[in-house]
Protein backbone atom coordinates (compact mmCIF):
# COMPACT_ATOMS: atom_id res chain seq x y z
CA UNK A 1 0.00 0.00 0.00
CA UNK A 2 2.84 2.33 0.76
CA UNK A 3 3.88 2.21 -2.87
CA UNK A 4 0.45 3.38 -3.89
CA UNK A 5 0.97 6.48 -1.77
CA UNK A 6 -1.85 5.59 0.60
CA UNK A 7 -1.74 5.66 4.36
CA UNK A 8 -3.67 3.08 6.32
CA UNK A 9 -4.43 3.97 9.90
CA UNK A 10 -6.28 1.78 12.34
CA UNK A 11 -8.11 3.98 14.79
CA UNK A 12 -10.32 2.96 17.69
CA UNK A 13 -13.84 4.36 17.36
CA UNK A 14 -16.65 3.65 19.83
CA UNK A 15 -15.17 0.32 20.78
CA UNK A 16 -14.96 -0.68 17.15
CA UNK A 17 -11.92 -0.58 15.00
CA UNK A 18 -12.11 1.54 11.95
CA UNK A 19 -9.69 1.54 9.12
CA UNK A 20 -8.98 4.91 7.66
CA UNK A 21 -7.33 5.05 4.28
CA UNK A 22 -6.07 8.42 3.15
CA UNK A 23 -3.61 9.75 0.64
CA UNK A 24 -0.02 10.05 1.67
CA UNK A 25 -0.05 13.56 3.08
CA UNK A 26 3.66 14.15 2.65
CA UNK A 27 3.58 13.19 -1.03
CA UNK A 28 0.54 15.32 -1.85
CA UNK A 29 1.91 18.20 0.25
CA UNK A 30 5.14 18.02 -1.70
CA UNK A 31 3.31 18.07 -5.03
CA UNK A 32 1.12 20.95 -3.88
CA UNK A 33 4.19 22.88 -2.76
CA UNK A 34 5.90 22.28 -6.11
CA UNK A 35 2.79 23.40 -7.94
CA UNK A 36 2.60 26.60 -5.89
CA UNK A 37 6.31 27.31 -6.36
CA UNK A 38 5.97 26.80 -10.09
CA UNK A 39 3.03 29.20 -10.39
CA UNK A 40 4.77 31.77 -8.19
CA UNK A 41 7.98 31.57 -10.22
CA UNK A 42 6.21 31.62 -13.58
CA UNK A 43 4.08 34.63 -12.58
CA UNK A 44 7.14 36.47 -11.38
CA UNK A 45 9.01 35.72 -14.60
CA UNK A 46 6.08 37.01 -16.69
CA UNK A 47 5.49 40.11 -14.55
CA UNK A 48 8.91 41.65 -15.21
CA UNK A 49 8.66 41.82 -19.04
CA UNK A 50 5.01 42.87 -18.81
CA UNK A 51 5.96 45.78 -16.56
CA UNK A 52 8.59 46.91 -19.06
CA UNK A 53 6.18 46.69 -22.01
CA UNK A 54 3.39 48.53 -20.17
CA UNK A 55 5.84 51.23 -19.10
CA UNK A 56 6.93 51.93 -22.68
CA UNK A 57 3.35 51.83 -23.95
CA UNK A 58 2.40 54.49 -21.41
CA UNK A 59 5.34 56.63 -22.54
CA UNK A 60 4.25 56.20 -26.17
CA UNK A 61 0.71 57.25 -25.26
CA UNK A 62 1.76 60.20 -23.08
CA UNK A 63 4.50 61.53 -25.40
CA UNK A 64 3.30 61.25 -29.02
CA UNK A 65 6.14 63.46 -30.32
CA UNK A 66 8.98 61.39 -28.98
CA UNK A 67 12.28 61.52 -30.88
CA UNK A 68 12.16 58.74 -33.55
CA UNK A 69 15.47 57.22 -32.37
CA UNK A 70 14.20 57.02 -28.80
CA UNK A 71 10.92 55.56 -30.00
CA UNK A 72 12.79 52.93 -32.01
CA UNK A 73 14.88 51.92 -29.02
CA UNK A 74 11.68 51.60 -26.93
CA UNK A 75 10.12 49.42 -29.62
CA UNK A 76 13.23 47.21 -29.71
CA UNK A 77 13.10 46.77 -25.94
CA UNK A 78 9.42 45.87 -26.11
CA UNK A 79 10.08 43.30 -28.84
CA UNK A 80 12.87 41.80 -26.73
CA UNK A 81 10.60 41.52 -23.68
CA UNK A 82 7.80 40.08 -25.82
CA UNK A 83 10.21 37.39 -27.05
CA UNK A 84 11.18 36.64 -23.48
CA UNK A 85 7.55 36.05 -22.56
CA UNK A 86 7.03 33.94 -25.66
CA UNK A 87 10.08 31.75 -24.86
CA UNK A 88 8.83 31.28 -21.33
CA UNK A 89 5.29 30.35 -22.33
CA UNK A 90 6.61 27.96 -24.99
CA UNK A 91 8.94 26.26 -22.49
CA UNK A 92 6.10 25.97 -19.98
CA UNK A 93 3.86 24.34 -22.59
CA UNK A 94 6.67 21.97 -23.62
CA UNK A 95 7.20 20.90 -20.00
CA UNK A 96 3.49 20.36 -19.43
CA UNK A 97 3.28 18.20 -22.55
CA UNK A 98 6.35 16.15 -21.61
CA UNK A 99 4.89 15.44 -18.18
CA UNK A 100 1.47 14.49 -19.47
CA UNK A 101 0.56 10.80 -19.37
CA UNK A 102 -1.76 11.48 -22.30
CA UNK A 103 1.26 12.18 -24.43
CA UNK A 104 3.29 8.97 -24.61
CA UNK A 105 6.63 8.77 -26.36
CA UNK A 106 6.27 7.63 -29.95
CA UNK A 107 9.70 6.30 -30.85
CA UNK A 108 10.84 6.59 -34.43
CA UNK A 109 14.16 6.29 -36.22
CA UNK A 110 16.28 9.32 -35.26
CA UNK A 111 18.86 10.39 -37.81
CA UNK A 112 21.43 11.64 -35.32
CA UNK A 113 23.81 13.08 -37.93
CA UNK A 114 21.11 15.31 -39.46
CA UNK A 115 19.82 16.32 -36.05
CA UNK A 116 23.22 17.31 -34.68
CA UNK A 117 24.18 19.19 -37.86
CA UNK A 118 21.01 21.30 -37.47
CA UNK A 119 21.85 21.92 -33.82
CA UNK A 120 25.42 22.89 -34.79
CA UNK A 121 24.04 25.47 -37.26
CA UNK A 122 21.79 26.96 -34.60
CA UNK A 123 24.69 27.06 -32.13
CA UNK A 124 26.85 28.87 -34.67
CA UNK A 125 24.10 31.42 -35.25
CA UNK A 126 23.71 31.96 -31.50
CA UNK A 127 27.48 32.24 -31.03
CA UNK A 128 27.86 34.70 -33.92
CA UNK A 129 31.46 33.57 -34.44
CA UNK A 130 32.48 34.22 -30.84
CA UNK A 131 33.33 30.54 -30.15
CA UNK A 132 35.01 27.61 -31.88
CA UNK A 133 32.43 24.86 -32.17
CA UNK A 134 33.15 21.29 -33.33
CA UNK A 135 30.91 18.33 -34.08
CA UNK A 136 31.88 14.63 -34.15
CA UNK A 137 29.30 11.98 -35.09
CA UNK A 138 30.54 8.41 -34.67
CA UNK A 139 27.81 6.44 -32.87
CA UNK A 140 24.79 4.64 -34.38
CA UNK A 141 21.33 6.12 -34.87
CA UNK A 142 18.74 5.35 -32.21
CA UNK A 143 15.00 5.02 -31.66
CA UNK A 144 13.34 7.97 -29.97
CA UNK A 145 11.48 11.19 -30.58
CA UNK A 146 13.43 13.44 -32.95
CA UNK A 147 11.57 16.56 -31.78
CA UNK A 148 12.16 15.85 -28.12
CA UNK A 149 15.82 14.98 -28.61
CA UNK A 150 16.24 18.16 -30.68
CA UNK A 151 14.91 20.08 -27.76
CA UNK A 152 17.11 18.27 -25.19
CA UNK A 153 20.38 18.37 -27.17
CA UNK A 154 19.57 21.89 -28.44
CA UNK A 155 19.12 23.16 -24.89
CA UNK A 156 22.41 21.62 -23.73
CA UNK A 157 24.30 23.06 -26.71
CA UNK A 158 22.75 26.52 -26.41
CA UNK A 159 23.64 26.52 -22.70
CA UNK A 160 27.24 25.70 -23.60
CA UNK A 161 27.29 28.74 -25.93
CA UNK A 162 25.49 31.02 -23.46
CA UNK A 163 27.69 30.16 -20.49
CA UNK A 164 31.01 30.29 -22.36
CA UNK A 165 32.76 33.62 -22.79
CA UNK A 166 34.00 34.85 -26.15
CA UNK A 167 36.94 32.88 -27.54
CA UNK A 168 35.89 29.62 -25.82
CA UNK A 169 35.58 26.12 -27.27
CA UNK A 170 32.56 23.89 -27.55
CA UNK A 171 32.83 20.22 -28.58
CA UNK A 172 29.69 18.28 -29.46
CA UNK A 173 30.07 14.50 -29.78
CA UNK A 174 27.95 11.46 -30.53
CA UNK A 175 29.87 8.28 -29.74
CA UNK A 176 29.52 4.71 -28.59
CA UNK A 177 32.20 3.94 -26.03
CA UNK A 178 30.99 0.37 -25.57
CA UNK A 179 27.97 0.71 -23.29
CA UNK A 180 25.64 2.28 -25.80
CA UNK A 181 25.52 5.58 -27.61
CA UNK A 182 26.15 8.84 -25.82
CA UNK A 183 25.78 12.53 -26.59
CA UNK A 184 28.17 14.97 -24.97
CA UNK A 185 28.77 18.68 -25.09
CA UNK A 186 31.92 20.04 -23.52
CA UNK A 187 32.49 23.75 -23.05
CA UNK A 188 35.36 25.86 -21.75
CA UNK A 189 32.93 28.20 -20.03
CA UNK A 190 32.24 29.58 -16.58
CA UNK A 191 31.64 26.17 -14.97
CA UNK A 192 29.33 25.30 -12.09
CA UNK A 193 30.14 24.81 -8.40
CA UNK A 194 29.37 21.32 -7.03
CA UNK A 195 26.58 22.44 -4.69
CA UNK A 196 24.60 23.83 -7.64
CA UNK A 197 24.98 20.78 -9.88
CA UNK A 198 22.45 18.63 -8.02
CA UNK A 199 19.77 21.31 -8.31
CA UNK A 200 20.29 22.36 -11.95
CA UNK A 201 17.36 20.41 -13.39
CA UNK A 202 14.83 22.00 -10.99
CA UNK A 203 12.45 24.37 -12.72
CA UNK A 204 13.67 27.97 -12.60
CA UNK A 205 16.85 27.03 -10.73
CA UNK A 206 19.66 29.28 -11.90
CA UNK A 207 23.15 29.86 -10.58
CA UNK A 208 23.14 33.45 -11.82
CA UNK A 209 19.72 34.91 -12.61
CA UNK A 210 20.96 38.00 -14.41
CA UNK A 211 23.30 36.13 -16.73
CA UNK A 212 20.54 33.65 -17.57
CA UNK A 213 18.08 36.46 -18.44
CA UNK A 214 20.64 38.50 -20.37
CA UNK A 215 21.11 35.52 -22.69
CA UNK A 216 17.35 34.87 -23.11
CA UNK A 217 17.26 32.01 -20.60
CA UNK A 218 13.90 30.92 -19.22
CA UNK A 219 15.31 28.80 -16.37
CA UNK A 220 13.37 25.80 -17.72
CA UNK A 221 15.89 24.41 -20.23
CA UNK A 222 17.41 21.71 -18.02
CA UNK A 223 14.00 20.77 -16.59
CA UNK A 224 12.93 20.08 -20.19
CA UNK A 225 16.15 18.10 -20.78
CA UNK A 226 15.44 16.02 -17.66
CA UNK A 227 11.92 15.12 -18.78
CA UNK A 228 12.97 14.23 -22.33
CA UNK A 229 15.71 11.97 -20.95
CA UNK A 230 13.32 10.35 -18.46
CA UNK A 231 11.00 9.54 -21.35
CA UNK A 232 13.92 8.01 -23.27
CA UNK A 233 15.28 6.19 -20.22
CA UNK A 234 18.58 7.98 -20.72
CA UNK A 235 20.71 9.45 -17.94
CA UNK A 236 22.43 12.79 -17.61
CA UNK A 237 25.91 13.16 -16.15
CA UNK A 238 27.35 16.59 -15.42
CA UNK A 239 31.05 17.21 -14.90
CA UNK A 240 32.04 20.75 -14.12
CA UNK A 241 34.59 22.94 -12.45
CA UNK A 242 34.23 26.66 -11.89
CA UNK A 243 36.26 28.70 -14.41
CA UNK A 244 37.31 25.51 -16.24
CA UNK A 245 34.11 24.58 -18.08
CA UNK A 246 31.45 21.90 -18.05
CA UNK A 247 30.62 18.66 -19.83
CA UNK A 248 27.03 17.44 -20.07
CA UNK A 249 26.77 13.78 -21.08
CA UNK A 250 23.58 11.95 -22.05
CA UNK A 251 23.95 8.18 -21.92
CA UNK A 252 21.63 5.85 -23.76
CA UNK A 253 22.39 2.46 -22.29
CA UNK A 254 22.16 -0.44 -24.78
CA UNK A 255 20.05 -2.38 -22.33
CA UNK A 256 17.71 0.62 -22.11
CA UNK A 257 17.49 0.96 -25.87
CA UNK A 258 16.53 -2.69 -26.10
CA UNK A 259 13.84 -2.60 -23.40
CA UNK A 260 10.12 -3.06 -24.00
CA UNK A 261 9.12 0.46 -24.98
CA UNK A 262 11.84 1.01 -27.52
CA UNK A 263 12.53 -2.62 -28.39
CA UNK A 264 8.96 -3.26 -29.49
CA UNK A 265 9.04 -0.45 -31.99
CA UNK A 266 12.50 -1.40 -33.12
CA UNK A 267 11.17 -4.80 -34.21
CA UNK A 268 8.28 -3.19 -36.05
P1 LIG B 1 18.61 28.95 -18.21
O1 LIG B 1 17.52 29.34 -19.11
O2 LIG B 1 18.73 29.84 -17.01
O3 LIG B 1 19.91 28.73 -18.89
P2 LIG B 1 18.62 26.08 -17.70
O4 LIG B 1 17.60 25.24 -17.02
O5 LIG B 1 19.01 25.75 -19.09
O6 LIG B 1 18.11 27.55 -17.57
O7 LIG B 1 19.95 26.03 -16.81
C1 LIG B 1 19.86 26.23 -15.41
C2 LIG B 1 21.12 26.90 -14.89
O8 LIG B 1 22.22 26.01 -15.00
C3 LIG B 1 21.53 28.13 -15.67
O9 LIG B 1 20.85 29.29 -15.23
C4 LIG B 1 23.04 28.19 -15.38
O10 LIG B 1 23.24 28.83 -14.13
C5 LIG B 1 23.43 26.73 -15.25
N1 LIG B 1 24.04 26.17 -16.47
C6 LIG B 1 23.42 25.41 -17.42
N2 LIG B 1 24.29 25.04 -18.38
C7 LIG B 1 25.48 25.56 -18.05
C8 LIG B 1 26.81 25.53 -18.63
N3 LIG B 1 27.07 24.87 -19.77
N4 LIG B 1 27.81 26.19 -17.98
C9 LIG B 1 27.57 26.84 -16.83
N5 LIG B 1 26.36 26.92 -16.22
C10 LIG B 1 25.34 26.29 -16.81
PDB file of N, CA and C and ligand atoms in Angstrom, residues 91 155-156 159-164 187 189-192 200-202 204-209 211-213 215-224 240 245-246 248, ligand 1:
ATOM      1  N   UNK A  91       8.267  27.248 -23.340  1.00  0.00           N
ATOM      2  CA  UNK A  91       8.945  26.259 -22.491  1.00  0.00           C
ATOM      3  C   UNK A  91       7.981  25.660 -21.471  1.00  0.00           C
ATOM      4  N   UNK A 155      18.989  22.415 -26.138  1.00  0.00           N
ATOM      5  CA  UNK A 155      19.121  23.165 -24.892  1.00  0.00           C
ATOM      6  C   UNK A 155      20.519  23.042 -24.298  1.00  0.00           C
ATOM      7  N   UNK A 156      21.071  21.812 -24.321  1.00  0.00           N
ATOM      8  CA  UNK A 156      22.408  21.617 -23.731  1.00  0.00           C
ATOM      9  C   UNK A 156      23.464  22.380 -24.529  1.00  0.00           C
ATOM     10  N   UNK A 159      23.070  26.154 -23.998  1.00  0.00           N
ATOM     11  CA  UNK A 159      23.644  26.521 -22.699  1.00  0.00           C
ATOM     12  C   UNK A 159      25.159  26.637 -22.779  1.00  0.00           C
ATOM     13  N   UNK A 160      25.782  25.674 -23.477  1.00  0.00           N
ATOM     14  CA  UNK A 160      27.240  25.702 -23.604  1.00  0.00           C
ATOM     15  C   UNK A 160      27.686  27.029 -24.232  1.00  0.00           C
ATOM     16  N   UNK A 161      26.942  27.474 -25.270  1.00  0.00           N
ATOM     17  CA  UNK A 161      27.292  28.737 -25.930  1.00  0.00           C
ATOM     18  C   UNK A 161      27.044  29.909 -24.967  1.00  0.00           C
ATOM     19  N   UNK A 162      25.886  29.887 -24.300  1.00  0.00           N
ATOM     20  CA  UNK A 162      25.490  31.022 -23.461  1.00  0.00           C
ATOM     21  C   UNK A 162      26.346  31.178 -22.212  1.00  0.00           C
ATOM     22  N   UNK A 163      26.889  30.064 -21.717  1.00  0.00           N
ATOM     23  CA  UNK A 163      27.690  30.161 -20.492  1.00  0.00           C
ATOM     24  C   UNK A 163      29.190  30.026 -20.766  1.00  0.00           C
ATOM     25  N   UNK A 164      29.584  30.301 -22.012  1.00  0.00           N
ATOM     26  CA  UNK A 164      31.010  30.290 -22.360  1.00  0.00           C
ATOM     27  C   UNK A 164      31.401  31.654 -22.926  1.00  0.00           C
ATOM     28  N   UNK A 187      32.170  22.337 -22.803  1.00  0.00           N
ATOM     29  CA  UNK A 187      32.489  23.749 -23.052  1.00  0.00           C
ATOM     30  C   UNK A 187      33.644  24.201 -22.178  1.00  0.00           C
ATOM     31  N   UNK A 189      33.598  27.019 -20.588  1.00  0.00           N
ATOM     32  CA  UNK A 189      32.934  28.202 -20.032  1.00  0.00           C
ATOM     33  C   UNK A 189      33.113  28.435 -18.552  1.00  0.00           C
ATOM     34  N   UNK A 190      32.114  29.095 -17.964  1.00  0.00           N
ATOM     35  CA  UNK A 190      32.239  29.584 -16.578  1.00  0.00           C
ATOM     36  C   UNK A 190      32.199  28.457 -15.546  1.00  0.00           C
ATOM     37  N   UNK A 191      31.687  27.283 -15.914  1.00  0.00           N
ATOM     38  CA  UNK A 191      31.640  26.166 -14.973  1.00  0.00           C
ATOM     39  C   UNK A 191      30.573  26.347 -13.899  1.00  0.00           C
ATOM     40  N   UNK A 192      30.403  25.302 -13.091  1.00  0.00           N
ATOM     41  CA  UNK A 192      29.335  25.295 -12.086  1.00  0.00           C
ATOM     42  C   UNK A 192      29.903  24.707 -10.796  1.00  0.00           C
ATOM     43  N   UNK A 200      20.410  21.697 -10.649  1.00  0.00           N
ATOM     44  CA  UNK A 200      20.286  22.364 -11.949  1.00  0.00           C
ATOM     45  C   UNK A 200      19.021  22.030 -12.730  1.00  0.00           C
ATOM     46  N   UNK A 201      18.508  20.781 -12.566  1.00  0.00           N
ATOM     47  CA  UNK A 201      17.359  20.408 -13.393  1.00  0.00           C
ATOM     48  C   UNK A 201      16.031  20.821 -12.751  1.00  0.00           C
ATOM     49  N   UNK A 202      16.083  21.487 -11.589  1.00  0.00           N
ATOM     50  CA  UNK A 202      14.829  21.996 -10.993  1.00  0.00           C
ATOM     51  C   UNK A 202      14.328  23.155 -11.841  1.00  0.00           C
ATOM     52  N   UNK A 204      13.292  26.607 -12.970  1.00  0.00           N
ATOM     53  CA  UNK A 204      13.669  27.972 -12.601  1.00  0.00           C
ATOM     54  C   UNK A 204      14.906  28.061 -11.706  1.00  0.00           C
ATOM     55  N   UNK A 205      15.625  26.943 -11.518  1.00  0.00           N
ATOM     56  CA  UNK A 205      16.853  27.034 -10.727  1.00  0.00           C
ATOM     57  C   UNK A 205      17.960  27.602 -11.605  1.00  0.00           C
ATOM     58  N   UNK A 206      18.566  28.693 -11.138  1.00  0.00           N
ATOM     59  CA  UNK A 206      19.662  29.280 -11.896  1.00  0.00           C
ATOM     60  C   UNK A 206      20.784  29.648 -10.940  1.00  0.00           C
ATOM     61  N   UNK A 207      22.014  29.463 -11.416  1.00  0.00           N
ATOM     62  CA  UNK A 207      23.146  29.856 -10.580  1.00  0.00           C
ATOM     63  C   UNK A 207      23.215  31.378 -10.564  1.00  0.00           C
ATOM     64  N   UNK A 208      23.026  32.002 -11.712  1.00  0.00           N
ATOM     65  CA  UNK A 208      23.144  33.454 -11.819  1.00  0.00           C
ATOM     66  C   UNK A 208      21.960  33.959 -12.648  1.00  0.00           C
ATOM     67  N   UNK A 209      20.973  34.504 -11.935  1.00  0.00           N
ATOM     68  CA  UNK A 209      19.725  34.910 -12.608  1.00  0.00           C
ATOM     69  C   UNK A 209      19.966  35.934 -13.713  1.00  0.00           C
ATOM     70  N   UNK A 211      22.639  36.644 -15.527  1.00  0.00           N
ATOM     71  CA  UNK A 211      23.305  36.125 -16.732  1.00  0.00           C
ATOM     72  C   UNK A 211      22.331  35.282 -17.563  1.00  0.00           C
ATOM     73  N   UNK A 212      21.508  34.484 -16.869  1.00  0.00           N
ATOM     74  CA  UNK A 212      20.537  33.650 -17.568  1.00  0.00           C
ATOM     75  C   UNK A 212      19.569  34.520 -18.379  1.00  0.00           C
ATOM     76  N   UNK A 213      19.060  35.608 -17.753  1.00  0.00           N
ATOM     77  CA  UNK A 213      18.076  36.463 -18.441  1.00  0.00           C
ATOM     78  C   UNK A 213      18.709  37.234 -19.583  1.00  0.00           C
ATOM     79  N   UNK A 215      20.912  36.377 -21.517  1.00  0.00           N
ATOM     80  CA  UNK A 215      21.106  35.525 -22.691  1.00  0.00           C
ATOM     81  C   UNK A 215      19.816  34.804 -23.088  1.00  0.00           C
ATOM     82  N   UNK A 216      18.661  35.409 -22.702  1.00  0.00           N
ATOM     83  CA  UNK A 216      17.352  34.872 -23.114  1.00  0.00           C
ATOM     84  C   UNK A 216      16.992  33.560 -22.437  1.00  0.00           C
ATOM     85  N   UNK A 217      17.582  33.263 -21.284  1.00  0.00           N
ATOM     86  CA  UNK A 217      17.262  32.007 -20.598  1.00  0.00           C
ATOM     87  C   UNK A 217      15.909  32.081 -19.908  1.00  0.00           C
ATOM     88  N   UNK A 218      15.200  30.948 -19.908  1.00  0.00           N
ATOM     89  CA  UNK A 218      13.902  30.918 -19.219  1.00  0.00           C
ATOM     90  C   UNK A 218      14.036  30.237 -17.851  1.00  0.00           C
ATOM     91  N   UNK A 219      15.161  29.550 -17.617  1.00  0.00           N
ATOM     92  CA  UNK A 219      15.314  28.799 -16.368  1.00  0.00           C
ATOM     93  C   UNK A 219      14.624  27.445 -16.425  1.00  0.00           C
ATOM     94  N   UNK A 220      14.095  27.081 -17.609  1.00  0.00           N
ATOM     95  CA  UNK A 220      13.374  25.802 -17.723  1.00  0.00           C
ATOM     96  C   UNK A 220      14.105  24.803 -18.618  1.00  0.00           C
ATOM     97  N   UNK A 221      15.200  25.251 -19.246  1.00  0.00           N
ATOM     98  CA  UNK A 221      15.895  24.409 -20.229  1.00  0.00           C
ATOM     99  C   UNK A 221      16.275  23.036 -19.687  1.00  0.00           C
ATOM    100  N   UNK A 222      16.938  23.002 -18.539  1.00  0.00           N
ATOM    101  CA  UNK A 222      17.408  21.710 -18.024  1.00  0.00           C
ATOM    102  C   UNK A 222      16.275  20.882 -17.439  1.00  0.00           C
ATOM    103  N   UNK A 223      15.186  21.533 -17.034  1.00  0.00           N
ATOM    104  CA  UNK A 223      14.001  20.766 -16.590  1.00  0.00           C
ATOM    105  C   UNK A 223      13.414  20.038 -17.803  1.00  0.00           C
ATOM    106  N   UNK A 224      13.402  20.717 -18.953  1.00  0.00           N
ATOM    107  CA  UNK A 224      12.933  20.081 -20.190  1.00  0.00           C
ATOM    108  C   UNK A 224      13.859  18.916 -20.560  1.00  0.00           C
ATOM    109  N   UNK A 240      31.770  19.324 -13.978  1.00  0.00           N
ATOM    110  CA  UNK A 240      32.042  20.745 -14.123  1.00  0.00           C
ATOM    111  C   UNK A 240      32.978  21.261 -13.049  1.00  0.00           C
ATOM    112  N   UNK A 245      35.055  25.071 -17.076  1.00  0.00           N
ATOM    113  CA  UNK A 245      34.107  24.581 -18.081  1.00  0.00           C
ATOM    114  C   UNK A 245      33.306  23.391 -17.588  1.00  0.00           C
ATOM    115  N   UNK A 246      32.368  22.970 -18.431  1.00  0.00           N
ATOM    116  CA  UNK A 246      31.446  21.901 -18.055  1.00  0.00           C
ATOM    117  C   UNK A 246      31.319  20.900 -19.194  1.00  0.00           C
ATOM    118  N   UNK A 248      28.326  18.078 -20.307  1.00  0.00           N
ATOM    119  CA  UNK A 248      27.029  17.445 -20.074  1.00  0.00           C
ATOM    120  C   UNK A 248      26.981  16.203 -20.959  1.00  0.00           C
TER     121      UNK A 248
HETATM  122  P1  LIG B   1      18.608  28.951 -18.207  1.00  0.00           P
HETATM  123  O1  LIG B   1      17.522  29.340 -19.109  1.00  0.00           O
HETATM  124  O2  LIG B   1      18.731  29.838 -17.008  1.00  0.00           O
HETATM  125  O3  LIG B   1      19.915  28.731 -18.893  1.00  0.00           O
HETATM  126  P2  LIG B   1      18.619  26.076 -17.695  1.00  0.00           P
HETATM  127  O4  LIG B   1      17.600  25.243 -17.023  1.00  0.00           O
HETATM  128  O5  LIG B   1      19.006  25.746 -19.093  1.00  0.00           O
HETATM  129  O6  LIG B   1      18.107  27.555 -17.570  1.00  0.00           O
HETATM  130  O7  LIG B   1      19.946  26.026 -16.812  1.00  0.00           O
HETATM  131  C1  LIG B   1      19.856  26.232 -15.414  1.00  0.00           C
HETATM  132  C2  LIG B   1      21.119  26.900 -14.890  1.00  0.00           C
HETATM  133  O8  LIG B   1      22.217  26.013 -15.003  1.00  0.00           O
HETATM  134  C3  LIG B   1      21.532  28.135 -15.671  1.00  0.00           C
HETATM  135  O9  LIG B   1      20.855  29.294 -15.229  1.00  0.00           O
HETATM  136  C4  LIG B   1      23.038  28.190 -15.384  1.00  0.00           C
HETATM  137  O10 LIG B   1      23.237  28.826 -14.132  1.00  0.00           O
HETATM  138  C5  LIG B   1      23.431  26.727 -15.246  1.00  0.00           C
HETATM  139  N1  LIG B   1      24.038  26.171 -16.473  1.00  0.00           N
HETATM  140  C6  LIG B   1      23.420  25.415 -17.416  1.00  0.00           C
HETATM  141  N2  LIG B   1      24.289  25.042 -18.376  1.00  0.00           N
HETATM  142  C7  LIG B   1      25.481  25.563 -18.045  1.00  0.00           C
HETATM  143  C8  LIG B   1      26.809  25.525 -18.625  1.00  0.00           C
HETATM  144  N3  LIG B   1      27.072  24.869 -19.772  1.00  0.00           N
HETATM  145  N4  LIG B   1      27.806  26.188 -17.978  1.00  0.00           N
HETATM  146  C9  LIG B   1      27.569  26.840 -16.825  1.00  0.00           C
HETATM  147  N5  LIG B   1      26.357  26.918 -16.223  1.00  0.00           N
HETATM  148  C10 LIG B   1      25.336  26.287 -16.811  1.00  0.00           C
END
